[in-house]
Coordinates of C-alpha atoms and ligand atoms in Angstrom, one line a residue:
M290 CA 0.0 0.0 0.0
P291 CA 1.5 3.4 -0.9
T292 CA 2.4 5.6 2.1
S293 CA 3.3 8.8 0.2
P294 CA 1.6 10.6 -2.7
P295 CA 2.6 8.9 -6.0
D296 CA 4.8 10.7 -8.4
R297 CA 2.6 12.2 -11.1
D298 CA 5.3 12.9 -13.6
P299 CA 3.5 12.3 -17.0
R300 CA 6.7 10.7 -18.4
R301 CA 5.9 7.7 -16.1
L302 CA 2.8 7.1 -18.1
R303 CA 2.8 4.3 -20.7
S304 CA 0.7 6.6 -23.0
W305 CA 3.6 9.1 -22.9
R306 CA 5.4 6.9 -25.3
W307 CA 2.7 7.7 -27.9
F308 CA 2.1 11.3 -27.1
G309 CA 5.1 12.8 -25.3
P310 CA 8.3 12.6 -27.5
D311 CA 9.2 15.4 -29.9
D312 CA 9.4 13.2 -33.0
L313 CA 7.5 12.5 -36.2
R314 CA 5.5 9.5 -34.8
S315 CA 4.3 11.4 -31.7
F316 CA 3.4 14.4 -33.9
G317 CA 1.2 12.0 -35.8
H318 CA -0.5 10.7 -32.6
R319 CA -1.1 14.2 -31.2
S320 CA -2.4 15.5 -34.5
R321 CA -5.0 12.7 -34.5
L322 CA -6.1 13.7 -31.0
R323 CA -6.7 17.2 -32.5
Q324 CA -8.7 15.5 -35.3
M325 CA -11.0 14.2 -32.6
G326 CA -11.5 17.7 -31.2
L327 CA -9.2 17.1 -28.2
A328 CA -6.8 19.9 -27.1
A329 CA -3.5 19.1 -25.4
D330 CA -5.0 19.8 -22.0
D331 CA -7.7 17.2 -22.6
A332 CA -5.5 14.2 -23.0
E333 CA -1.8 14.5 -23.0
G334 CA 0.1 13.9 -19.8
K335 CA -3.0 12.3 -18.2
P336 CA -3.6 8.7 -17.5
V337 CA -5.5 7.2 -20.5
I338 CA -8.2 5.0 -19.2
A339 CA -9.8 2.4 -21.4
V340 CA -13.4 1.8 -20.6
L341 CA -13.9 -1.7 -21.9
N342 CA -17.6 -2.0 -22.6
T343 CA -19.3 -5.3 -23.3
W344 CA -22.5 -3.6 -24.3
S345 CA -24.3 -4.6 -27.5
D346 CA -27.9 -4.7 -28.7
L347 CA -27.8 -8.5 -28.0
A348 CA -26.3 -8.3 -24.5
Q349 CA -29.6 -8.3 -22.6
C350 CA -28.0 -8.1 -19.2
H351 CA -25.9 -5.0 -20.2
T352 CA -28.5 -2.7 -21.6
H353 CA -27.6 -0.1 -19.0
F354 CA -23.9 -0.1 -20.0
R355 CA -24.0 2.9 -22.3
D356 CA -25.2 5.0 -19.4
R357 CA -22.7 3.4 -17.1
A358 CA -19.8 4.0 -19.5
A359 CA -20.8 7.7 -19.3
D360 CA -20.7 7.5 -15.5
V361 CA -17.3 5.9 -15.6
K362 CA -16.0 8.6 -17.9
R363 CA -17.4 11.3 -15.6
G364 CA -15.3 9.8 -12.8
V365 CA -12.2 9.6 -14.9
W366 CA -12.4 13.2 -16.0
Q367 CA -13.0 14.2 -12.3
A368 CA -9.8 12.5 -11.3
G369 CA -7.7 14.1 -14.0
G370 CA -7.6 11.2 -16.5
F371 CA -8.6 10.8 -20.1
P372 CA -11.3 8.2 -20.7
V373 CA -11.6 6.3 -24.0
E374 CA -14.5 3.9 -24.4
I375 CA -13.6 0.8 -26.3
P376 CA -16.2 -1.9 -27.3
V377 CA -15.1 -5.4 -26.7
L378 CA -16.9 -8.7 -27.5
S379 CA -20.3 -8.9 -25.8
L380 CA -21.1 -12.4 -24.7
S381 CA -24.8 -12.9 -24.0
E382 CA -25.2 -16.1 -22.0
M383 CA -28.7 -16.4 -23.6
F384 CA -28.0 -15.6 -27.3
V385 CA -24.5 -16.8 -28.0
K386 CA -24.3 -20.4 -29.3
P387 CA -23.2 -23.1 -28.9
T388 CA -22.3 -21.4 -25.5
A389 CA -20.6 -18.2 -24.4
M390 CA -18.0 -20.4 -22.8
Y391 CA -16.7 -21.2 -26.3
H392 CA -15.9 -17.5 -26.8
R393 CA -14.6 -16.7 -23.3
N394 CA -11.0 -17.0 -24.4
L395 CA -11.7 -15.0 -27.5
L396 CA -12.8 -12.1 -25.3
A397 CA -9.8 -12.6 -23.2
M398 CA -7.5 -12.4 -26.2
E399 CA -9.2 -9.3 -27.5
V400 CA -8.9 -7.5 -24.1
E401 CA -5.2 -8.3 -23.8
E402 CA -4.4 -7.2 -27.3
V403 CA -6.6 -4.1 -27.2
L404 CA -4.9 -2.9 -24.1
R405 CA -1.4 -3.8 -25.2
S406 CA -1.5 -2.3 -28.7
Q407 CA -2.9 1.1 -27.8
P408 CA -1.9 4.2 -25.7
I409 CA -3.6 3.0 -22.6
D410 CA -2.5 3.3 -19.0
G411 CA -5.3 1.5 -17.1
C412 CA -8.8 0.2 -17.7
V413 CA -12.2 -0.3 -16.3
L414 CA -13.7 -3.7 -17.1
M415 CA -17.4 -3.5 -17.7
G416 CA -18.9 -6.9 -17.5
G417 CA -21.4 -9.1 -15.7
C418 CA -23.2 -11.6 -17.9
D419 CA -21.5 -14.9 -17.0
K420 CA -18.4 -15.3 -19.2
T421 CA -17.7 -11.6 -19.6
V422 CA -16.4 -11.6 -16.0
P423 CA -13.6 -14.2 -16.5
G424 CA -13.1 -13.1 -20.1
L425 CA -12.3 -9.5 -19.1
L426 CA -10.3 -10.5 -16.1
L427 CA -8.2 -13.1 -17.9
G428 CA -7.3 -10.5 -20.6
A429 CA -6.5 -7.8 -18.0
I430 CA -4.3 -10.1 -16.0
S431 CA -2.2 -11.0 -19.1
A432 CA -2.1 -7.3 -20.2
G433 CA -0.7 -6.4 -16.8
L434 CA -2.0 -2.8 -16.7
P435 CA -3.9 -1.4 -13.7
A436 CA -7.5 -2.7 -14.0
I437 CA -10.7 -2.4 -11.9
F438 CA -13.8 -4.5 -12.5
L439 CA -17.3 -2.9 -12.6
P440 CA -20.0 -5.6 -12.3
A441 CA -23.2 -5.1 -14.2
G442 CA -25.2 -5.7 -11.0
P443 CA -28.2 -8.1 -10.7
M444 CA -31.6 -7.4 -12.3
L445 CA -34.7 -6.8 -10.3
A446 CA -36.4 -9.9 -8.8
G447 CA -38.8 -11.6 -11.1
R448 CA -42.5 -11.7 -10.4
Y449 CA -45.4 -14.1 -11.3
R450 CA -48.7 -13.3 -9.6
D451 CA -47.8 -13.3 -5.8
Q452 CA -44.5 -15.1 -6.3
R453 CA -41.0 -13.7 -6.6
L454 CA -39.1 -15.5 -9.4
G455 CA -35.4 -16.3 -9.6
S456 CA -33.6 -16.3 -12.9
G457 CA -33.1 -19.8 -14.3
T458 CA -33.9 -21.6 -11.0
D459 CA -37.6 -20.9 -11.1
V460 CA -37.8 -21.3 -14.9
W461 CA -36.5 -24.9 -14.6
K462 CA -39.0 -25.6 -11.9
F463 CA -42.0 -24.2 -13.8
W464 CA -40.8 -25.9 -17.0
A465 CA -40.8 -29.2 -15.1
E466 CA -44.4 -28.5 -14.0
R467 CA -45.4 -27.6 -17.6
Q468 CA -43.8 -30.8 -18.9
A469 CA -45.7 -32.7 -16.3
G470 CA -48.9 -31.2 -17.6
C471 CA -49.5 -29.1 -14.4
L472 CA -49.1 -25.6 -15.8
A473 CA -51.3 -23.9 -18.4
E474 CA -50.1 -22.1 -21.5
C475 CA -51.3 -18.7 -20.3
A476 CA -49.4 -19.1 -17.0
W477 CA -46.3 -20.0 -19.0
R478 CA -46.7 -16.7 -21.0
Q479 CA -47.1 -14.7 -17.8
L480 CA -43.9 -16.2 -16.6
E481 CA -42.2 -15.1 -19.8
E482 CA -43.3 -11.5 -19.1
G483 CA -42.2 -11.5 -15.5
I484 CA -39.0 -13.4 -15.2
A485 CA -36.6 -10.7 -16.4
R486 CA -37.8 -7.3 -15.4
S487 CA -34.8 -4.9 -15.8
P488 CA -31.3 -4.6 -17.0
G489 CA -28.8 -6.5 -15.0
T490 CA -27.6 -10.1 -14.6
C491 CA -29.4 -13.1 -13.3
M492 CA -30.5 -12.4 -9.8
T493 CA -30.0 -15.8 -8.3
M494 CA -26.6 -17.1 -7.2
G495 CA -25.8 -18.2 -10.7
T496 CA -22.5 -17.8 -12.5
A497 CA -22.8 -14.0 -12.9
S498 CA -23.5 -13.4 -9.3
T499 CA -20.9 -15.9 -8.2
M500 CA -18.2 -14.4 -10.4
A501 CA -19.0 -10.8 -9.3
A502 CA -18.7 -11.9 -5.7
V503 CA -15.4 -13.8 -6.6
A504 CA -14.1 -10.6 -8.3
E505 CA -14.9 -8.6 -5.2
T506 CA -13.3 -11.1 -2.9
L507 CA -10.2 -11.3 -5.1
G508 CA -9.9 -7.6 -4.6
M509 CA -10.6 -6.5 -8.2
T510 CA -13.7 -4.4 -7.4
L511 CA -14.5 -1.6 -5.0
P512 CA -16.0 -2.9 -1.8
G513 CA -19.7 -3.8 -2.0
A514 CA -19.7 -3.6 -5.8
A515 CA -20.8 -7.2 -6.6
T516 CA -24.4 -6.9 -5.4
I517 CA -25.6 -3.4 -6.2
P518 CA -28.7 -3.9 -8.4
A519 CA -28.1 -2.7 -12.0
V520 CA -31.0 -0.1 -11.8
H521 CA -30.1 1.2 -8.3
S522 CA -28.9 4.8 -8.4
A523 CA -25.9 3.5 -6.3
H524 CA -24.8 1.6 -9.4
A525 CA -24.3 4.8 -11.3
R526 CA -22.3 6.2 -8.4
L527 CA -20.3 3.0 -8.3
A528 CA -19.4 3.5 -12.0
A529 CA -18.2 7.0 -11.4
A530 CA -16.2 5.9 -8.4
C531 CA -14.5 3.2 -10.5
G532 CA -13.5 6.0 -13.0
R533 CA -12.0 8.1 -10.2
R534 CA -10.2 5.2 -8.6
I535 CA -8.6 3.8 -11.7
V536 CA -6.8 7.1 -12.4
E537 CA -5.2 6.9 -9.0
M538 CA -4.4 3.2 -9.5
V539 CA -2.4 4.2 -12.6
W540 CA -0.3 6.7 -10.7
E541 CA 0.1 4.1 -7.9
N542 CA 0.8 1.3 -10.4
V543 CA -1.7 -1.1 -8.8
T544 CA -1.7 -3.9 -11.3
P545 CA -3.6 -7.2 -11.2
A546 CA -0.3 -8.9 -10.4
S547 CA 0.0 -6.8 -7.3
I548 CA -3.4 -8.0 -6.1
L549 CA -3.8 -11.6 -7.3
G550 CA -1.6 -13.8 -5.2
P551 CA -2.3 -17.3 -3.9
A552 CA -4.0 -16.0 -0.8
A553 CA -6.4 -13.9 -2.9
F554 CA -7.5 -17.0 -4.8
R555 CA -8.0 -19.0 -1.6
N556 CA -10.1 -16.2 -0.3
A557 CA -12.2 -16.3 -3.5
I558 CA -12.8 -20.1 -3.0
V559 CA -13.9 -19.5 0.6
A560 CA -16.5 -17.0 -0.7
D561 CA -17.6 -19.3 -3.5
M562 CA -18.2 -22.1 -1.0
A563 CA -20.0 -20.0 1.5
L564 CA -22.2 -18.7 -1.3
C565 CA -22.8 -22.2 -2.7
G566 CA -21.7 -20.5 -5.9
S567 CA -21.9 -21.7 -9.5
T568 CA -19.9 -24.8 -10.4
N569 CA -18.6 -22.7 -13.3
A570 CA -16.6 -20.6 -10.9
I571 CA -14.2 -23.5 -10.5
V572 CA -13.3 -23.6 -14.1
H573 CA -12.9 -19.8 -14.3
L574 CA -10.9 -19.5 -11.0
V575 CA -8.4 -22.1 -12.2
A576 CA -8.0 -20.3 -15.5
L577 CA -7.6 -16.9 -13.7
A578 CA -5.1 -18.3 -11.3
R579 CA -3.0 -19.9 -14.0
R580 CA -2.9 -16.6 -15.9
A581 CA -1.7 -15.0 -12.6
G582 CA 1.0 -17.6 -12.2
V583 CA -0.8 -19.2 -9.2
A584 CA -1.2 -23.0 -9.1
L585 CA -4.8 -23.9 -8.2
A586 CA -6.1 -27.5 -8.3
L587 CA -9.5 -29.1 -7.9
D588 CA -8.4 -30.5 -4.6
D589 CA -7.9 -27.0 -3.3
F590 CA -11.7 -26.4 -3.8
D591 CA -12.6 -29.7 -2.1
R592 CA -10.3 -29.0 0.8
I593 CA -11.9 -25.6 1.4
S594 CA -15.4 -27.0 0.7
R595 CA -15.0 -29.4 3.6
V596 CA -14.5 -26.7 6.2
V597 CA -16.5 -23.6 5.0
P598 CA -20.2 -23.8 5.6
V599 CA -22.8 -22.5 3.1
I600 CA -24.2 -19.4 4.8
A601 CA -25.7 -17.5 1.9
N602 CA -29.4 -18.5 1.8
L603 CA -29.7 -17.7 -1.9
R604 CA -31.4 -19.6 -4.8
P605 CA -30.8 -22.1 -6.2
A606 CA -29.6 -23.7 -3.0
G607 CA -31.6 -21.4 -0.7
A608 CA -34.6 -19.1 -0.6
Y609 CA -33.6 -15.5 -1.3
L610 CA -32.5 -13.4 -4.3
M611 CA -29.6 -10.9 -5.0
E612 CA -31.6 -7.8 -3.9
D613 CA -32.0 -9.5 -0.5
F614 CA -28.3 -10.3 -0.4
H615 CA -27.4 -6.7 -1.2
D616 CA -29.8 -5.4 1.5
A617 CA -28.4 -7.8 4.0
G618 CA -25.0 -6.3 3.6
G619 CA -23.7 -8.1 0.4
V620 CA -20.2 -9.5 0.0
P621 CA -18.5 -7.4 2.8
A622 CA -21.1 -8.7 5.3
L623 CA -20.7 -12.3 4.1
L624 CA -16.9 -12.1 4.4
S625 CA -17.2 -10.6 7.9
R626 CA -18.8 -13.8 9.0
L627 CA -15.9 -15.8 7.4
H628 CA -12.9 -13.8 8.6
D629 CA -11.3 -16.8 10.3
H630 CA -11.1 -18.5 6.9
L631 CA -9.7 -15.5 5.1
A632 CA -6.3 -13.9 4.5
L633 CA -7.3 -10.4 5.5
D634 CA -4.1 -8.7 4.5
C635 CA -4.6 -9.2 0.8
P636 CA -4.5 -6.0 -1.2
T637 CA -7.4 -4.7 -3.2
V638 CA -8.0 -2.1 -5.9
N639 CA -9.0 0.6 -3.5
G640 CA -5.5 0.6 -1.9
R641 CA -6.8 -1.0 1.3
S642 CA -6.6 -4.6 2.5
L643 CA -9.5 -7.0 2.3
G644 CA -9.6 -6.9 6.1
E645 CA -9.8 -3.1 6.1
N646 CA -12.6 -3.2 3.6
I647 CA -14.8 -5.5 5.6
A648 CA -14.1 -4.0 9.0
G649 CA -17.3 -2.7 10.3
A650 CA -19.4 -4.6 7.7
E651 CA -22.7 -5.7 9.3
V652 CA -25.1 -8.5 8.5
L653 CA -28.5 -6.8 8.4
D654 CA -30.6 -10.0 7.8
A655 CA -29.4 -13.1 9.5
D656 CA -31.7 -15.3 7.6
V657 CA -30.1 -14.2 4.3
I658 CA -26.5 -14.3 5.5
R659 CA -26.7 -17.0 8.2
P660 CA -24.4 -17.2 11.2
L661 CA -21.8 -19.9 11.0
D662 CA -23.6 -22.0 13.7
R663 CA -26.8 -21.9 11.7
P664 CA -25.7 -22.6 8.1
L665 CA -27.7 -23.7 5.2
D666 CA -25.3 -26.6 4.9
A667 CA -22.4 -27.4 7.3
A668 CA -20.0 -27.9 4.4
G669 CA -19.8 -28.8 0.7
G670 CA -20.7 -25.8 -1.5
T671 CA -19.1 -27.7 -4.3
C672 CA -17.5 -31.1 -3.9
V673 CA -14.8 -32.7 -6.1
L674 CA -15.2 -36.4 -6.9
R675 CA -12.8 -38.9 -8.4
G676 CA -13.0 -42.5 -9.4
S677 CA -12.8 -44.8 -12.3
L678 CA -15.3 -42.7 -14.2
A679 CA -13.5 -39.4 -13.6
P680 CA -9.8 -40.1 -13.0
D681 CA -9.0 -36.4 -13.3
G682 CA -12.0 -35.2 -11.3
C683 CA -15.5 -33.9 -11.6
V684 CA -17.8 -31.7 -9.5
I685 CA -21.2 -31.7 -7.9
K686 CA -23.1 -29.1 -5.9
P687 CA -24.7 -31.3 -3.1
T688 CA -26.7 -28.5 -1.5
A689 CA -28.7 -28.1 -4.8
A690 CA -29.3 -31.9 -5.0
D691 CA -31.8 -34.3 -3.5
P692 CA -30.0 -35.6 -0.4
R693 CA -31.5 -39.1 -1.0
L694 CA -29.4 -39.4 -4.2
L695 CA -26.0 -38.3 -2.9
V696 CA -25.1 -42.0 -2.3
H697 CA -26.7 -43.9 -5.2
T698 CA -26.0 -46.9 -7.5
G699 CA -28.0 -47.1 -10.7
R700 CA -28.0 -48.4 -14.2
A701 CA -26.8 -46.1 -17.0
I702 CA -29.0 -44.7 -19.8
V703 CA -26.5 -43.3 -22.2
F704 CA -26.9 -40.5 -24.7
R705 CA -24.0 -40.3 -27.2
D706 CA -24.4 -36.5 -27.6
Y707 CA -26.9 -33.7 -27.1
A708 CA -28.8 -34.3 -30.3
D709 CA -29.3 -37.9 -29.2
L710 CA -30.5 -36.7 -25.8
K711 CA -33.1 -34.3 -27.4
A712 CA -34.3 -37.0 -29.7
R713 CA -34.8 -39.8 -27.1
I714 CA -35.3 -38.4 -23.6
D715 CA -39.1 -38.4 -23.9
D716 CA -39.3 -41.5 -26.0
P717 CA -41.9 -43.7 -24.2
A718 CA -39.8 -46.7 -25.1
L719 CA -36.8 -45.4 -23.1
P720 CA -36.2 -48.0 -20.4
V721 CA -35.7 -45.4 -17.7
T722 CA -36.7 -45.5 -14.0
P723 CA -36.3 -43.0 -11.2
D724 CA -33.2 -45.0 -10.2
S725 CA -31.5 -44.8 -13.6
V726 CA -28.4 -42.7 -14.1
L727 CA -28.7 -40.4 -17.1
V728 CA -25.3 -40.1 -18.9
L729 CA -24.5 -37.5 -21.6
Q730 CA -21.3 -37.9 -23.7
S731 CA -19.6 -35.5 -26.1
A732 CA -20.6 -32.4 -24.1
G733 CA -17.1 -31.3 -22.9
P734 CA -14.7 -28.6 -24.0
V735 CA -13.7 -30.5 -27.2
G736 CA -16.7 -32.7 -27.7
A737 CA -19.6 -30.2 -27.8
P738 CA -17.4 -28.1 -28.4
G739 CA -17.3 -25.4 -25.7
M740 CA -18.6 -27.4 -22.8
P741 CA -22.2 -26.0 -22.9
E742 CA -24.5 -25.9 -19.9
W743 CA -26.2 -29.1 -20.7
G744 CA -25.3 -30.9 -17.5
M745 CA -28.8 -30.6 -15.9
L746 CA -30.2 -33.2 -18.2
P747 CA -34.0 -33.1 -18.4
I748 CA -36.0 -35.6 -16.4
P749 CA -38.0 -37.7 -18.9
Q750 CA -41.6 -36.4 -19.2
R751 CA -43.0 -39.8 -18.2
L752 CA -41.2 -39.6 -14.9
L753 CA -42.1 -35.9 -14.3
A754 CA -45.7 -36.8 -14.7
A755 CA -45.2 -39.5 -12.1
G756 CA -43.8 -36.9 -9.7
V757 CA -40.0 -37.5 -10.1
R758 CA -38.1 -34.2 -9.8
D759 CA -34.5 -35.3 -9.4
M760 CA -32.3 -38.1 -10.8
V761 CA -28.6 -38.7 -10.9
R762 CA -27.2 -37.1 -14.1
I763 CA -23.6 -37.4 -15.3
S764 CA -21.8 -35.5 -18.1
D765 CA -18.6 -33.8 -19.2
A766 CA -20.7 -30.6 -19.7
R767 CA -21.2 -27.7 -17.3
M768 CA -24.4 -26.6 -15.7
S769 CA -25.9 -23.1 -15.3
G770 CA -25.2 -21.7 -11.9
T771 CA -29.0 -21.2 -11.6
S772 CA -29.6 -24.9 -12.1
Y773 CA -30.1 -27.6 -9.5
G774 CA -30.3 -31.3 -9.1
T775 CA -28.0 -34.3 -8.6
C776 CA -25.9 -33.4 -11.5
V777 CA -22.3 -34.6 -11.7
L778 CA -20.4 -32.2 -14.0
H779 CA -17.1 -31.5 -15.7
V780 CA -16.1 -35.2 -15.8
A781 CA -12.5 -35.3 -16.9
P782 CA -10.9 -36.4 -19.1
E783 CA -13.9 -35.7 -21.3
S784 CA -15.5 -38.4 -23.5
A785 CA -14.4 -36.9 -26.8
I786 CA -10.8 -37.4 -26.0
G787 CA -11.3 -40.9 -24.7
G788 CA -12.1 -40.4 -21.1
P789 CA -13.8 -43.3 -19.3
L790 CA -17.2 -41.5 -19.8
A791 CA -16.9 -42.5 -23.5
L792 CA -16.9 -46.2 -22.5
V793 CA -20.1 -46.3 -20.6
R794 CA -22.9 -48.4 -22.2
D795 CA -26.6 -48.7 -21.4
G796 CA -27.2 -50.8 -18.4
D797 CA -23.8 -50.4 -16.8
L798 CA -23.9 -49.9 -13.1
I799 CA -22.5 -46.5 -11.9
G800 CA -21.8 -45.8 -8.2
L801 CA -22.0 -42.2 -6.9
D802 CA -20.8 -41.5 -3.3
V803 CA -20.6 -37.8 -2.6
P804 CA -19.6 -38.1 1.1
G805 CA -16.8 -40.5 -0.1
R806 CA -16.0 -38.3 -3.0
R807 CA -16.3 -41.2 -5.5
L808 CA -17.7 -41.7 -9.0
D809 CA -17.2 -45.2 -10.4
L810 CA -18.1 -47.2 -13.4
L811 CA -18.8 -50.6 -11.9
V812 CA -17.8 -52.7 -14.9
E813 CA -15.1 -55.4 -15.0
D814 CA -11.6 -54.1 -16.0
A815 CA -11.4 -56.6 -18.8
E816 CA -14.6 -55.3 -20.3
V817 CA -13.5 -51.7 -20.0
T818 CA -10.2 -52.6 -21.7
R819 CA -12.0 -54.3 -24.5
R820 CA -14.2 -51.2 -25.0
R821 CA -11.2 -48.9 -24.9
A822 CA -9.5 -50.9 -27.7
E823 CA -12.7 -50.5 -29.8
W824 CA -13.2 -46.8 -29.1
R825 CA -12.7 -44.3 -31.9
A826 CA -12.6 -40.5 -31.4
P827 CA -15.7 -38.7 -32.9
P828 CA -15.0 -36.8 -36.1
R829 CA -13.6 -33.3 -35.6
R830 CA -16.5 -30.8 -36.1
V831 CA -14.6 -27.6 -36.9
H832 CA -11.8 -27.3 -39.4
R833 CA -11.1 -23.6 -39.7
G834 CA -11.1 -20.2 -38.0
Y835 CA -11.5 -19.6 -34.3
G836 CA -13.1 -23.0 -33.8
S837 CA -10.1 -24.8 -35.1
L838 CA -7.8 -22.8 -32.8
Y839 CA -10.2 -23.6 -30.0
L840 CA -10.1 -27.4 -30.6
D841 CA -6.3 -27.4 -30.9
E842 CA -5.6 -25.4 -27.8
V843 CA -8.3 -25.7 -25.2
T844 CA -7.4 -27.4 -21.9
Q845 CA -9.7 -29.7 -19.9
A846 CA -12.0 -28.5 -17.2
P847 CA -9.7 -29.2 -14.2
D848 CA -7.1 -27.0 -16.0
G849 CA -9.5 -24.1 -16.6
C850 CA -10.4 -24.5 -20.3
D851 CA -7.9 -21.8 -21.2
F852 CA -5.8 -22.0 -24.3
R853 CA -2.5 -23.5 -23.7
F854 CA -0.6 -20.7 -25.3
L855 CA -2.4 -18.1 -23.2
E856 CA -1.5 -19.5 -19.8
A857 CA 1.2 -17.7 -17.8
G858 CA 4.6 -17.4 -19.5
P859 CA 7.4 -14.9 -20.1
D860 CA 6.1 -11.3 -20.4
T861 CA 5.1 -10.2 -23.9
P862 CA 7.2 -7.2 -24.9
E863 CA 5.6 -3.8 -25.2
P864 CA 4.9 -2.8 -28.9
D865 CA 7.6 -0.9 -30.6
I866 CA 6.5 2.6 -31.7
F867 CA 8.0 3.4 -35.0
Ligands
LIG233 FE1 -26.8 -12.7 -18.3 FE2 -27.7 -14.8 -16.7 S1 -28.2 -14.4 -18.9 S2 -26.3 -13.2 -16.3

């Protein structure tokens, strides 16, 4: 933490290399600022702040970002900086197919190159809808410039008649009722009108909310930023505060590397577990850590999961929504309950330690943020399993599962890919019972490709109508953070590269033992060996462009699904200015 005022000599600025020297190239740069109507006083010698905006007409969670970018710029001007708004890839979790995860690394690459190649001293990262959070942070870590994250904030709670609705979570529940024939067409239409009522991200503890809380705990946001509702006037004030703070961060040289050490990542896992956060957070945190040069393994998550109770009573695991969490004190209040599990001396973007930021934080509703001795679950926000079906690991969120199924042995019903699942899941001839184990293959990083959120396999209609609402489901896919059920996810190695999941056949016995952290294919070794000898990789689905790069370079889920060539390595040199 700086103890004396920083040196504000403009020659210290990275952008000075573009604008400062008395040479032909800098003349060109300055004359082009004049072309944009900017006088010397407007820009030169000031920190140039990139406002990286993931707004687009198809980014439904970021529709307020044009206004917020203006708020950020106001803050930058106030603090003596020069703001430049730069659009970067907008990744709508809803509209981008096959999945926004497929493009997370593309956003990360864009952010890194946009920052490195231009006269930029620091940046405000404007994201929120699931993959935009890790995408922006991954790029900013690799670029190495001062960066502050501005979360989009959750949308308003949904509403249907007298019920509050949670994004995703309640949609799945009502869809199950509709599939079971218990919900009329007109009610379904009313749900469509009421489930998403404002700008902002999904307001359950889905991936967006989890990653915002993770970013705050890592120290990459201002305190309290993760939960401010998108349409709250405090969100506009937060945006301006980010603009003011990033200017100071440039002078103080507060970079992601100075914040994101091993202890910061452990703190983030503690928060994730206490929130019963999205399983997706595991993949993203591993990728972020690797970019920051920090080793993080699945076992780190399981170790912390065993000792940190779930104390956030938020859907899908609990009862409340993000507005309630914010009003109960948000992330600072949550962390104040967890201080014995946290490294409180970790630095954060506001120049203070995590401990200083949460000192004085108060829990204002003890049913939303439970005391440690009255948790939602004593442990196990996300558990890591291993066994003959997942030698490199897989994950499950037990709090969102039917406890009756956490130890279960059943016979497999295998779907060779998502198209097969869609075609057959409701086939009356499917020999499925409530005790069956539904298995989906070819849904991993390479197989799908992109590891879509297909892991909450639908319950067959026939069983829904009979009252079944949960079954054991296993795949190498991910699952929406808003989803629930006994879904074993991220099975690694994935089936498309020959993991044991590829060798499962209809009728095989599968053993799930969450307390014992096991997932096993209960088939004779000789038979497994025979199947392995017969196995052939599915044909490659993409042969050119970004997709080809993706298939060649993506790592498996336990390694973060980053591209191998993007993981931490020697510093990339600054661009030459000729
Ligand atoms: Fe954007 Fe859920 S669809 S956060």
